[in-house]
JSON list of C-alpha atoms in Angstrom, two decimals:
[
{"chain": "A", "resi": 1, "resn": "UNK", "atom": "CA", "xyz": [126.06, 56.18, 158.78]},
{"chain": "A", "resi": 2, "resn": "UNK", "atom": "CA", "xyz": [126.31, 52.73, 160.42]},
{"chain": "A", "resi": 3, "resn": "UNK", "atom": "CA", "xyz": [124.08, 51.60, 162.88]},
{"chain": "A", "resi": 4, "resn": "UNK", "atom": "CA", "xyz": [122.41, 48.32, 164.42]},
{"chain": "A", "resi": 5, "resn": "UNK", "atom": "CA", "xyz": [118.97, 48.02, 166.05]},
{"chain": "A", "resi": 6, "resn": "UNK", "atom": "CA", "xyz": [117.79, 45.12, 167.84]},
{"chain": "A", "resi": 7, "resn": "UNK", "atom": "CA", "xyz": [114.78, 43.66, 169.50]},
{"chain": "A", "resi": 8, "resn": "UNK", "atom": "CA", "xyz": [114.66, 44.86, 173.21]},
{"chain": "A", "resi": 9, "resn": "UNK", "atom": "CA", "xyz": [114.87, 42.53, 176.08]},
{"chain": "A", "resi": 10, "resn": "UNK", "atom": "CA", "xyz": [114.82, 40.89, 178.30]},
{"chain": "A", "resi": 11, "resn": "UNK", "atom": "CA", "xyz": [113.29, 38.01, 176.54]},
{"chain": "A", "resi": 12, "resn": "UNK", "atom": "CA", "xyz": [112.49, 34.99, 178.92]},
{"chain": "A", "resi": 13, "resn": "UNK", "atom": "CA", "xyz": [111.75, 31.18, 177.46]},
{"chain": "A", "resi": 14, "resn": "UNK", "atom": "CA", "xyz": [111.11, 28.08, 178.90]},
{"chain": "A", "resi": 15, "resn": "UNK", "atom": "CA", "xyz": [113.69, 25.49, 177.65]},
{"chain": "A", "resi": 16, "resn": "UNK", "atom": "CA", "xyz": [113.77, 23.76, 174.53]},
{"chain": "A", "resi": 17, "resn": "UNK", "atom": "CA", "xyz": [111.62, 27.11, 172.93]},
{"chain": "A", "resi": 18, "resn": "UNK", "atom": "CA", "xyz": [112.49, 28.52, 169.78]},
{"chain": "A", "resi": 19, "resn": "UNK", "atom": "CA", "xyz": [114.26, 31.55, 169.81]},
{"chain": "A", "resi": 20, "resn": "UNK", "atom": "CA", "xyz": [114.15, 34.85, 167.85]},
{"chain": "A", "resi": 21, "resn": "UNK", "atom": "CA", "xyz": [116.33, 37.65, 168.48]},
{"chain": "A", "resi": 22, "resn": "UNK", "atom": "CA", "xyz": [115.56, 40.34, 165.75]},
{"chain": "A", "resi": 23, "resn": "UNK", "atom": "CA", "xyz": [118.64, 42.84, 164.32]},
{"chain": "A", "resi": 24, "resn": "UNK", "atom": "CA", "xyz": [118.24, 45.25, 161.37]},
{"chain": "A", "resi": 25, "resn": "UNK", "atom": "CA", "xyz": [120.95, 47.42, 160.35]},
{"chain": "A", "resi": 26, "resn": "UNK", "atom": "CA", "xyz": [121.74, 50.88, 158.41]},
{"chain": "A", "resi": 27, "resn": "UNK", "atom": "CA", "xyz": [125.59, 50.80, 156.69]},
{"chain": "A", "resi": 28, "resn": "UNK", "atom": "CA", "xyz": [126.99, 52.79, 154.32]},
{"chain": "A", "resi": 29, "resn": "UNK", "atom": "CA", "xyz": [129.20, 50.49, 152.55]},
{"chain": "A", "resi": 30, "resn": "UNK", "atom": "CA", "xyz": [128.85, 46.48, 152.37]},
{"chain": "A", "resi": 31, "resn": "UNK", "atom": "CA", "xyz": [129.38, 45.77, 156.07]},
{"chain": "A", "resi": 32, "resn": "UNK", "atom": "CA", "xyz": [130.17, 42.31, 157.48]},
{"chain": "A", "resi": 33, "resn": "UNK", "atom": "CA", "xyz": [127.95, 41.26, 160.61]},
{"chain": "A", "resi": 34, "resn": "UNK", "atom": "CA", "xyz": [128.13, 39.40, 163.51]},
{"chain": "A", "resi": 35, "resn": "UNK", "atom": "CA", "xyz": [126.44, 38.37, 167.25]},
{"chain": "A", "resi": 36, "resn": "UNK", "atom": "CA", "xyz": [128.42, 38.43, 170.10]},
{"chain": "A", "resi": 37, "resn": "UNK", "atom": "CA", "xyz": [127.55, 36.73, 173.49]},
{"chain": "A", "resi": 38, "resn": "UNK", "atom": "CA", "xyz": [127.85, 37.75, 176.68]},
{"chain": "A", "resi": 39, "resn": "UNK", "atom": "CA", "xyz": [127.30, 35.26, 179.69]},
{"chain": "A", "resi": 40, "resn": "UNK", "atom": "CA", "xyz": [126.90, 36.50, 183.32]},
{"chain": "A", "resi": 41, "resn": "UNK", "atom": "CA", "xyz": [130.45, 37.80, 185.05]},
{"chain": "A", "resi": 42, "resn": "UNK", "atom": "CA", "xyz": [132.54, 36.87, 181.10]},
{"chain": "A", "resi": 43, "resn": "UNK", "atom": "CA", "xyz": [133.70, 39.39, 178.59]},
{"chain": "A", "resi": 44, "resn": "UNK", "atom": "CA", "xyz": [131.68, 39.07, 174.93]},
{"chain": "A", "resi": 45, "resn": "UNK", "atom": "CA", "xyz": [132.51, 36.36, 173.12]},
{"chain": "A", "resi": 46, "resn": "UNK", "atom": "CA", "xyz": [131.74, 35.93, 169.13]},
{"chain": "A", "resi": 47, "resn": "UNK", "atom": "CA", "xyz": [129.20, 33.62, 168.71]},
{"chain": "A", "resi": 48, "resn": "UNK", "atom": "CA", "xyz": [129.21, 33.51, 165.01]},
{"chain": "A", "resi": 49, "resn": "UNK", "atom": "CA", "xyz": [129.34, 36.10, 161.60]},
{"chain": "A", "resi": 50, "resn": "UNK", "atom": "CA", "xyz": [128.93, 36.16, 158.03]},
{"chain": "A", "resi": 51, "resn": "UNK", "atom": "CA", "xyz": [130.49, 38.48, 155.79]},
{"chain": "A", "resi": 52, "resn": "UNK", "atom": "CA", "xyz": [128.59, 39.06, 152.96]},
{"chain": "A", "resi": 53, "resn": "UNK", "atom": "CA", "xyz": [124.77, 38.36, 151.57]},
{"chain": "A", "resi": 54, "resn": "UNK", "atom": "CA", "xyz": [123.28, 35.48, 152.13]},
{"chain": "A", "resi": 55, "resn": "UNK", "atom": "CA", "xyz": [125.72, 33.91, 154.18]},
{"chain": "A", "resi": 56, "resn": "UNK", "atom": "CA", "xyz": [124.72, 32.03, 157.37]},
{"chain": "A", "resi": 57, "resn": "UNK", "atom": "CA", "xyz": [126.54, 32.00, 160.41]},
{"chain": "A", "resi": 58, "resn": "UNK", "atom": "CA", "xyz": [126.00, 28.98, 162.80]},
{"chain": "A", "resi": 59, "resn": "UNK", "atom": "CA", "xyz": [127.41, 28.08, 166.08]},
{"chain": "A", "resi": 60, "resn": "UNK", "atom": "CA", "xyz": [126.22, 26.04, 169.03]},
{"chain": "A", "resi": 61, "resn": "UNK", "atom": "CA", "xyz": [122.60, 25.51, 166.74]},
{"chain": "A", "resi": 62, "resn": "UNK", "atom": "CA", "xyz": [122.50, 29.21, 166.91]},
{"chain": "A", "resi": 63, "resn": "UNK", "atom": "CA", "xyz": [122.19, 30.66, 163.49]},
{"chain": "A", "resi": 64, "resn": "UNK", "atom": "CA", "xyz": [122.27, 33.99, 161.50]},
{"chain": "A", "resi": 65, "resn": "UNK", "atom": "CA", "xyz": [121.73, 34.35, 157.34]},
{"chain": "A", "resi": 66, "resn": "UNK", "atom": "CA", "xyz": [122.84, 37.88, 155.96]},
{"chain": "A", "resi": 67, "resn": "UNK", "atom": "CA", "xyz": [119.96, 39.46, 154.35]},
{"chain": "A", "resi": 68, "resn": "UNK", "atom": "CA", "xyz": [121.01, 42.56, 152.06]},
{"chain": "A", "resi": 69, "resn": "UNK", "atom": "CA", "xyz": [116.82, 42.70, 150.93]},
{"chain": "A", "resi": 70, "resn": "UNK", "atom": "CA", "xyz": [115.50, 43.20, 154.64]},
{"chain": "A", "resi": 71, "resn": "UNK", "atom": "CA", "xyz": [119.05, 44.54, 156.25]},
{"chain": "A", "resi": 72, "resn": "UNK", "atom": "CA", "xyz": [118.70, 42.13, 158.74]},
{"chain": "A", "resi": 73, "resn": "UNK", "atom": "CA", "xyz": [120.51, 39.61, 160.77]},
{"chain": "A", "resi": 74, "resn": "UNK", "atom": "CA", "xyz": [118.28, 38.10, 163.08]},
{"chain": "A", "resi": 75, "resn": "UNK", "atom": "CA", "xyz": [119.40, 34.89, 166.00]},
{"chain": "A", "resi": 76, "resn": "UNK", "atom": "CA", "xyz": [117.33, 32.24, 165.68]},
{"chain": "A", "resi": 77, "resn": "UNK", "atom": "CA", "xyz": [117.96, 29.12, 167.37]},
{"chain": "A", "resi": 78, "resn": "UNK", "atom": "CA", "xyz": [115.36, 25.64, 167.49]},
{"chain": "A", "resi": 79, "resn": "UNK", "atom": "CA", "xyz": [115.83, 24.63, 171.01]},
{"chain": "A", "resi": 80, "resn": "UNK", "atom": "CA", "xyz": [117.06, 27.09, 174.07]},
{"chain": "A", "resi": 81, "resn": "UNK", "atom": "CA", "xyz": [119.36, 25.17, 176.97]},
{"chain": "A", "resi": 82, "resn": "UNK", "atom": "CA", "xyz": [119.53, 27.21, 180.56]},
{"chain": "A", "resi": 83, "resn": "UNK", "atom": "CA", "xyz": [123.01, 27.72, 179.45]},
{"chain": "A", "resi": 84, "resn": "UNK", "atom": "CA", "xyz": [122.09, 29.65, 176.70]},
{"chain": "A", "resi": 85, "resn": "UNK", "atom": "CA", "xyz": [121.00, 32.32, 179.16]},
{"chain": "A", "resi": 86, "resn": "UNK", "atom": "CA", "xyz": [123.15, 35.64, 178.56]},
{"chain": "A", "resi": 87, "resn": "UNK", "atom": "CA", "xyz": [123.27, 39.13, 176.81]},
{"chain": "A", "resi": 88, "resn": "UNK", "atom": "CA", "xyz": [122.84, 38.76, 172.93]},
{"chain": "A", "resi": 89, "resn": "UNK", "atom": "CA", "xyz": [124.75, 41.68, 170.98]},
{"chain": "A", "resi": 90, "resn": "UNK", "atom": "CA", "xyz": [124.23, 42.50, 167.49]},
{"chain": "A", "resi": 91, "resn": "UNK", "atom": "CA", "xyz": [127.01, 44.07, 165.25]},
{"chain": "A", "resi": 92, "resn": "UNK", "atom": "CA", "xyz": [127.92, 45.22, 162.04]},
{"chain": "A", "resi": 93, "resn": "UNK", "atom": "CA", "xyz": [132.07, 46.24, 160.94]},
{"chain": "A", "resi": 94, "resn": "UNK", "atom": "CA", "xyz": [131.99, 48.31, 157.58]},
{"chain": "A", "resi": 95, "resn": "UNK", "atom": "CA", "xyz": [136.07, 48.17, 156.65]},
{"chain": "A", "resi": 96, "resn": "UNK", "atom": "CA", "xyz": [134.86, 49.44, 153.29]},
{"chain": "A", "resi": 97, "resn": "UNK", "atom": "CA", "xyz": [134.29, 52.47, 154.88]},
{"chain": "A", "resi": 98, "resn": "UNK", "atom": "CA", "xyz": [138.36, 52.35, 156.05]},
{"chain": "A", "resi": 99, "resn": "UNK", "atom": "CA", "xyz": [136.74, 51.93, 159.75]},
{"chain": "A", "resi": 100, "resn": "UNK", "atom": "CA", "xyz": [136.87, 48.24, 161.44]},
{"chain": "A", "resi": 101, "resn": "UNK", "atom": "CA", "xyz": [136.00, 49.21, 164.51]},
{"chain": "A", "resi": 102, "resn": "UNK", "atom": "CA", "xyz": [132.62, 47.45, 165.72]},
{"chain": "A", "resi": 103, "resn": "UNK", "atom": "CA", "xyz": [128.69, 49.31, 166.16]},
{"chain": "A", "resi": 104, "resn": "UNK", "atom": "CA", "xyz": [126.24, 47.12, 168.40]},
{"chain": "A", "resi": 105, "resn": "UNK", "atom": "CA", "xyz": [122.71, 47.40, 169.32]},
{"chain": "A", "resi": 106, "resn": "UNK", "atom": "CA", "xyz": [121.88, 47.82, 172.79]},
{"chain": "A", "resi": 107, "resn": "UNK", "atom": "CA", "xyz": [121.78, 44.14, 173.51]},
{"chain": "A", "resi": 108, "resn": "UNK", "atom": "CA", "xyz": [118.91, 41.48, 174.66]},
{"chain": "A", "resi": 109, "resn": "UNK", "atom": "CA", "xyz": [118.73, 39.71, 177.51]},
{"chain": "A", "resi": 110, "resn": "UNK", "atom": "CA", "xyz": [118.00, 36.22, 177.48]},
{"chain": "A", "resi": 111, "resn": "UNK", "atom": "CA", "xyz": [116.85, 33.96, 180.39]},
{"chain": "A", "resi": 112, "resn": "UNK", "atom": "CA", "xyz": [115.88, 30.25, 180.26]},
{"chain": "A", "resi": 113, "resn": "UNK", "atom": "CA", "xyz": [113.88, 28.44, 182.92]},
{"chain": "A", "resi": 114, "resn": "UNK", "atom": "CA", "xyz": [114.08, 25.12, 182.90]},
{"chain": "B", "resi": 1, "resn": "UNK", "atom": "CA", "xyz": [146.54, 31.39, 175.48]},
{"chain": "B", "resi": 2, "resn": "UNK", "atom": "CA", "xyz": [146.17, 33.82, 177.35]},
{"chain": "B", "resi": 3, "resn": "UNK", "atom": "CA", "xyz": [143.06, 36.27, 176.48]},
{"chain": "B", "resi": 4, "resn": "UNK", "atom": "CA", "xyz": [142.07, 40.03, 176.75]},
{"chain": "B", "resi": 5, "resn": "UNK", "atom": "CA", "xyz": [142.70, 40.76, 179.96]},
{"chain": "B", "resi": 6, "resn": "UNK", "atom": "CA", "xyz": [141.22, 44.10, 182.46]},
{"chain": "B", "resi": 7, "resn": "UNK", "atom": "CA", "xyz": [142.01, 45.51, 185.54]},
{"chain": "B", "resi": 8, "resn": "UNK", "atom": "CA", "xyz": [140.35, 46.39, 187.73]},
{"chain": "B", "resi": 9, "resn": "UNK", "atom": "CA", "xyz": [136.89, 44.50, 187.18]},
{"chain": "B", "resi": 10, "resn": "UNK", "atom": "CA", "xyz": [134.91, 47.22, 189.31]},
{"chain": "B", "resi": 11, "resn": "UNK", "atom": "CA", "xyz": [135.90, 50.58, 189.83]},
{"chain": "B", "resi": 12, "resn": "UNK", "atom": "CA", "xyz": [133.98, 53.07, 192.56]},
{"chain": "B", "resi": 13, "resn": "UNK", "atom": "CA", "xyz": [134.86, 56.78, 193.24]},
{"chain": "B", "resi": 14, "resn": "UNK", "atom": "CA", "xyz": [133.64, 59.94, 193.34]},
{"chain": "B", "resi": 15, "resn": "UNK", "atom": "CA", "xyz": [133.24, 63.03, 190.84]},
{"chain": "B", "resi": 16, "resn": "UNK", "atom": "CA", "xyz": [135.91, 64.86, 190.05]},
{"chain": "B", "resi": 17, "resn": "UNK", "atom": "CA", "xyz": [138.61, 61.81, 191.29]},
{"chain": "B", "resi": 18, "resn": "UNK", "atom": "CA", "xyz": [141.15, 60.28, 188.60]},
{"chain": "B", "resi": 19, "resn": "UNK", "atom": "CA", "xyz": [140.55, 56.80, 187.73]},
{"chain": "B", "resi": 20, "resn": "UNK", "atom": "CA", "xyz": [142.86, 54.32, 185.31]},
{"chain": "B", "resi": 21, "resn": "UNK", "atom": "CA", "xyz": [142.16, 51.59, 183.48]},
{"chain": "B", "resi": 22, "resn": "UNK", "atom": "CA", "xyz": [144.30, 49.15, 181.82]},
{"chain": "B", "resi": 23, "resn": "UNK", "atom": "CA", "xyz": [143.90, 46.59, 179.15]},
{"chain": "B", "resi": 24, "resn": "UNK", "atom": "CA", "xyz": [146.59, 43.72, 178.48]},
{"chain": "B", "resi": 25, "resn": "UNK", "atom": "CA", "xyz": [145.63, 42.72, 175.05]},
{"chain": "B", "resi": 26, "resn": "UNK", "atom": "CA", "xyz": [146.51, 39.02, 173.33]},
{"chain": "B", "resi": 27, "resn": "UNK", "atom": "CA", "xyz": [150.26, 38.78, 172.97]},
{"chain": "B", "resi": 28, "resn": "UNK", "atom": "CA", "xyz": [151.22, 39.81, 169.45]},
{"chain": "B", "resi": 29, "resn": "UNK", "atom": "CA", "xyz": [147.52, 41.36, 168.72]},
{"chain": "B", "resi": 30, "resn": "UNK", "atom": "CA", "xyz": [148.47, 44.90, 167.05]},
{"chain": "B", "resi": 31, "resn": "UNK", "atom": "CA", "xyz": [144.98, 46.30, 166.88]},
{"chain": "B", "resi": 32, "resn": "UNK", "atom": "CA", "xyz": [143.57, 47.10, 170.17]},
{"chain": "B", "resi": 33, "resn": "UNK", "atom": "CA", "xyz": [139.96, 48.79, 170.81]},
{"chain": "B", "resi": 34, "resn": "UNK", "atom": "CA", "xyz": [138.68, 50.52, 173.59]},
{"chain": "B", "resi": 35, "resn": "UNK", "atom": "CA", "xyz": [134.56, 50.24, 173.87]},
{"chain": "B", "resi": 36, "resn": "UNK", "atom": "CA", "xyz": [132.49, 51.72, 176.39]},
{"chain": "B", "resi": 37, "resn": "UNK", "atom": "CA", "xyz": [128.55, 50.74, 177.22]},
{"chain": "B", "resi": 38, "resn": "UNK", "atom": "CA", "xyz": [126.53, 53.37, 179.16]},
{"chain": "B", "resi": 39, "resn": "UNK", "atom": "CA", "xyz": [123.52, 52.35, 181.13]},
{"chain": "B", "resi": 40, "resn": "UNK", "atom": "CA", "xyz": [122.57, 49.37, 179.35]},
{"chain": "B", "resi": 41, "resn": "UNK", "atom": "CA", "xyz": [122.63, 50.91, 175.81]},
{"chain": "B", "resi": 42, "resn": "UNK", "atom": "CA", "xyz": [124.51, 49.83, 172.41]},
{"chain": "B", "resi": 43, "resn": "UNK", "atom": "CA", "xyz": [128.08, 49.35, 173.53]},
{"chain": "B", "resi": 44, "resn": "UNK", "atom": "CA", "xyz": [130.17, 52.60, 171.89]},
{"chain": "B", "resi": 45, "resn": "UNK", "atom": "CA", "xyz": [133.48, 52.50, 169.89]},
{"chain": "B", "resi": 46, "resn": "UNK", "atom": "CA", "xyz": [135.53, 54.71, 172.00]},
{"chain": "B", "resi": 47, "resn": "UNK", "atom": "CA", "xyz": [139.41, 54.30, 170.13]},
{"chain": "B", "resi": 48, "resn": "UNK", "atom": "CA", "xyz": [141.31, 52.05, 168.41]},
{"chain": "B", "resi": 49, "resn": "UNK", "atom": "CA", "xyz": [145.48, 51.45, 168.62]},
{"chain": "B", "resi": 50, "resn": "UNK", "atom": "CA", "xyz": [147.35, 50.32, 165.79]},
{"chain": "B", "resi": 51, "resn": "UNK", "atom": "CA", "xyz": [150.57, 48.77, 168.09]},
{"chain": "B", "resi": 52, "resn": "UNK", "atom": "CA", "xyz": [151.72, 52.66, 169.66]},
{"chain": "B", "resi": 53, "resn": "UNK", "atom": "CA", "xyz": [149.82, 54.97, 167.26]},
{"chain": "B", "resi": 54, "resn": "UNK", "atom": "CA", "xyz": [146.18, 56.01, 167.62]},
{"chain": "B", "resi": 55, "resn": "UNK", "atom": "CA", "xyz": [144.15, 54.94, 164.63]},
{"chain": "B", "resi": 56, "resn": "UNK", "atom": "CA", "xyz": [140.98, 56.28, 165.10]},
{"chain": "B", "resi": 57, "resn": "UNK", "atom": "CA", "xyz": [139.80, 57.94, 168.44]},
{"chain": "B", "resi": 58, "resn": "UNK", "atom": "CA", "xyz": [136.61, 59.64, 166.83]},
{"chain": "B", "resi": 59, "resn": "UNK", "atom": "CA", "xyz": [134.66, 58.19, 169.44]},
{"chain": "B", "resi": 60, "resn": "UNK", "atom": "CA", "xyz": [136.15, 59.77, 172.52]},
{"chain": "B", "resi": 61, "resn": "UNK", "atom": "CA", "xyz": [133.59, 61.53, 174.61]},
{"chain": "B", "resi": 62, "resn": "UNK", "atom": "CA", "xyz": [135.77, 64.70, 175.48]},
{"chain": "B", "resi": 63, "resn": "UNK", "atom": "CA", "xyz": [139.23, 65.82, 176.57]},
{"chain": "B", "resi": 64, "resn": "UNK", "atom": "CA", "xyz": [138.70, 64.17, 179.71]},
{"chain": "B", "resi": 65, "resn": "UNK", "atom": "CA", "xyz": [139.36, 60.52, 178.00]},
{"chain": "B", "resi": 66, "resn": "UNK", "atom": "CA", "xyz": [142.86, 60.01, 177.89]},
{"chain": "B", "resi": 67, "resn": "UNK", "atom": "CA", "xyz": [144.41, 56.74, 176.22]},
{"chain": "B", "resi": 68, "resn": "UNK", "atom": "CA", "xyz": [147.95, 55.20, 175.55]},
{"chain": "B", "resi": 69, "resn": "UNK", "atom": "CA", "xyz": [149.44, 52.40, 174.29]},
{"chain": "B", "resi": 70, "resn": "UNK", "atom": "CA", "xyz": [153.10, 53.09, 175.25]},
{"chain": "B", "resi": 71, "resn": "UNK", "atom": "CA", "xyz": [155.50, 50.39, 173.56]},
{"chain": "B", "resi": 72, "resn": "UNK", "atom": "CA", "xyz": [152.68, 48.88, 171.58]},
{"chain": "B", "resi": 73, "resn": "UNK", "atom": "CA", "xyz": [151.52, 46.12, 174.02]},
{"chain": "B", "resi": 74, "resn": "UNK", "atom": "CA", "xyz": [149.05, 47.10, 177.16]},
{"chain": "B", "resi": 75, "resn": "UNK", "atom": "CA", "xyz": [146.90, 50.03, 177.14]},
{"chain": "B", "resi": 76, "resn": "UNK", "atom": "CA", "xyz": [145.62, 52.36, 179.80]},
{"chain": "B", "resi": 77, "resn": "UNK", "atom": "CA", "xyz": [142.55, 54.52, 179.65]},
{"chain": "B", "resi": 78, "resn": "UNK", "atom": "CA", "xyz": [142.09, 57.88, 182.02]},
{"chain": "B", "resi": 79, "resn": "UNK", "atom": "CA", "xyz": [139.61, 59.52, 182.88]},
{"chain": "B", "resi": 80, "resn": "UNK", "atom": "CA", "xyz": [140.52, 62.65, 184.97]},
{"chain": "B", "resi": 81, "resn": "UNK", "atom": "CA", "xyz": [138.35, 64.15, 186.15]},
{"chain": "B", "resi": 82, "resn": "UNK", "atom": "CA", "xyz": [135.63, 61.68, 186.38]},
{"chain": "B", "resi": 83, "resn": "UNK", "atom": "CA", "xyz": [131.89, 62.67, 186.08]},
{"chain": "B", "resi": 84, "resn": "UNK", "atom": "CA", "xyz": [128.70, 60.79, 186.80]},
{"chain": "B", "resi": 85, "resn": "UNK", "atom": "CA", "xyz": [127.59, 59.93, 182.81]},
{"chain": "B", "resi": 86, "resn": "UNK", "atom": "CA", "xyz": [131.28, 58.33, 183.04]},
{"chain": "B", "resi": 87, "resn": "UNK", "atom": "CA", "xyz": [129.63, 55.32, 184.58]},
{"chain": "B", "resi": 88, "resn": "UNK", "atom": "CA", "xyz": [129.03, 52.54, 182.68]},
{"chain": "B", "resi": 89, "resn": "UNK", "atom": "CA", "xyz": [131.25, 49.00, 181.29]},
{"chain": "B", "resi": 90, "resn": "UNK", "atom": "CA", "xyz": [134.64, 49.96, 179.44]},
{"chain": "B", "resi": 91, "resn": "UNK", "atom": "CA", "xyz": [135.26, 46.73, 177.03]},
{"chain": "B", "resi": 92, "resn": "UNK", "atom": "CA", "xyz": [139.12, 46.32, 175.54]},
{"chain": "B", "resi": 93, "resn": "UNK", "atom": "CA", "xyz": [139.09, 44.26, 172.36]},
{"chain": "B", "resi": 94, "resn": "UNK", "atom": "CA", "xyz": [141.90, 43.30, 170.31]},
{"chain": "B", "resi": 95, "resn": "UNK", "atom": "CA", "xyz": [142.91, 41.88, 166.86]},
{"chain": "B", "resi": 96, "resn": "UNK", "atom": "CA", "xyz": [145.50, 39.98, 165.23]},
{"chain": "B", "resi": 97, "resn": "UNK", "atom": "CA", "xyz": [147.10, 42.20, 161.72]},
{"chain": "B", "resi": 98, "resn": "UNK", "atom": "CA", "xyz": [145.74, 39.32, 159.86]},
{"chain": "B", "resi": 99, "resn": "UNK", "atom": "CA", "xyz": [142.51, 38.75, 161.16]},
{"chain": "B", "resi": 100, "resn": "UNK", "atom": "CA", "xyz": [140.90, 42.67, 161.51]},
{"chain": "B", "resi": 101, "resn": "UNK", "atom": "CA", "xyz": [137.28, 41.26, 161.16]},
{"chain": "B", "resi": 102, "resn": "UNK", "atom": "CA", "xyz": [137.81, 38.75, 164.78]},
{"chain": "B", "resi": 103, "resn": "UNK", "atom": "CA", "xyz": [138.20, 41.02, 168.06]},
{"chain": "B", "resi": 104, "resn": "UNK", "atom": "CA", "xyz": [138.50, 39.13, 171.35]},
{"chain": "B", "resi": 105, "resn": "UNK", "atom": "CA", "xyz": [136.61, 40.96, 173.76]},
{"chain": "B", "resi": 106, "resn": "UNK", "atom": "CA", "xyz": [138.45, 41.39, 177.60]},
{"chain": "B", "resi": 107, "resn": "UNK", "atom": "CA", "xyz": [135.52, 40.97, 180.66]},
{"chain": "B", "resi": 108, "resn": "UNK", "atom": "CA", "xyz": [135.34, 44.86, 180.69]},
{"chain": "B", "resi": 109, "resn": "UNK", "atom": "CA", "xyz": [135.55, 47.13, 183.67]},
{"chain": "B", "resi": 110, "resn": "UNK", "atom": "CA", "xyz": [132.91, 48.33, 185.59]},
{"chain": "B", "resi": 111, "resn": "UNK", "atom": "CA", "xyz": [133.01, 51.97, 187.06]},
{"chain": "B", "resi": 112, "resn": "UNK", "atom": "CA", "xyz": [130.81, 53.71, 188.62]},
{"chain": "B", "resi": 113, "resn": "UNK", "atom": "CA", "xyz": [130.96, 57.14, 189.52]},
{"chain": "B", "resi": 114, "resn": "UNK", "atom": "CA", "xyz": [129.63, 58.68, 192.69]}
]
């Protein structure tokens, strides 16, 4: 079956850290992946994807490569802002399995301090 | 343009009461998903609308979940009668026919039952 696993919060960083958000997944066909964020009191918002190996998603200097190998995904971005602070969702669709409906991991928290 | 839009944002009552939700998806979006995240774990696929017509409601929880999509535009999602593992963030998402792989996420209701 399909499902997602990633790291468990909450993660807290001082600004301008690196950040890691580890995601491995289980599909049964050739899934397409992507991160959604949440910020505090907004709906989830897609912060980038990549649909097939090896691609990388980027977007606001966050960035995500596809890697069949590992079956992972994992958020990494150089340099955290306070804004950056918000729930970090992990998610794989698998239409080649005639389903496009979305699986997540549980989510990880992420707070900056400045 | 308008987005994803939920009502109500917070929802409080008892066991055993009747409580609606409705989701307002993007105009002219045909797919529309309902999602549902429990207690701070993995957000769930509960059903997904294809304009009127249920798609795929594998992931409904019981017989107590109703959903409908009358005339193909807003949704409503029922849950009579409620009961306390009902509590949790309900999450509309919807898609444009030519775009499946993109959902816009709503802000999600929050119920909690008593």
């Amino acid at each position: 079956g399909n499902s997602v696993t990633q790291m468990e919060g909450p993660v807290t960083l001082s600004e301008e850290a690196f950040l890691t958000i580890n995601c491995t997944y289980t599909a049964t066909g050739y899934p397409s992946l992507f991160w959604y964020v949440q910020y505090p009191g907004e709906g989830l918002q897609l912060l980038l994807k990549a649909t097939k190996a090896d691609d990388k998603g980027s977007n606001k200097g966050f960035e995500a490569t596809y890697r069949k190998e590992t079956t992972s995904f994992h958020l990494e971005k150089g340099s955290v802002q306070v804004s950056d602070s918000a729930v970090y969702f992990c998610a794989l669709s698998d239409l080649w399995t005639g389903a496009n409906n979305l699986f997540f991991g549980t989510g990880t928290r992420l707070t900056v301090i400045p | 343009e308008a987005g994803v839009t939920q009502f109500p944002s917070h929802s409080v009552i008892e066991k055993g009461q009747t409580v609606t939700l409705r989701c307002d998806p993007i105009s002219g979006h045909d797919n529309l998903y309902w999602y549902r995240r429990v207690m701070g774990k993995e957000i769930k696929f509960l059903l997904h609308f294809v304009k009127e017509s249920k798609q795929d409601e594998s992931g409904m929880p019981n017989n107590r979940f109703l959903a409908e999509r009358t005339g193909g535009t807003y949704s409503t999602l029922k849950v009579q009668p409620a009961e306390l593992e009902d509590s949790g963030v309900y999450f509309c998402a919807s898609t444009s026919a030519g775009e499946v792989e993109t959902q816009y996420f709503g802000p999600g209701t929050r119920l909690l039952v008593l």
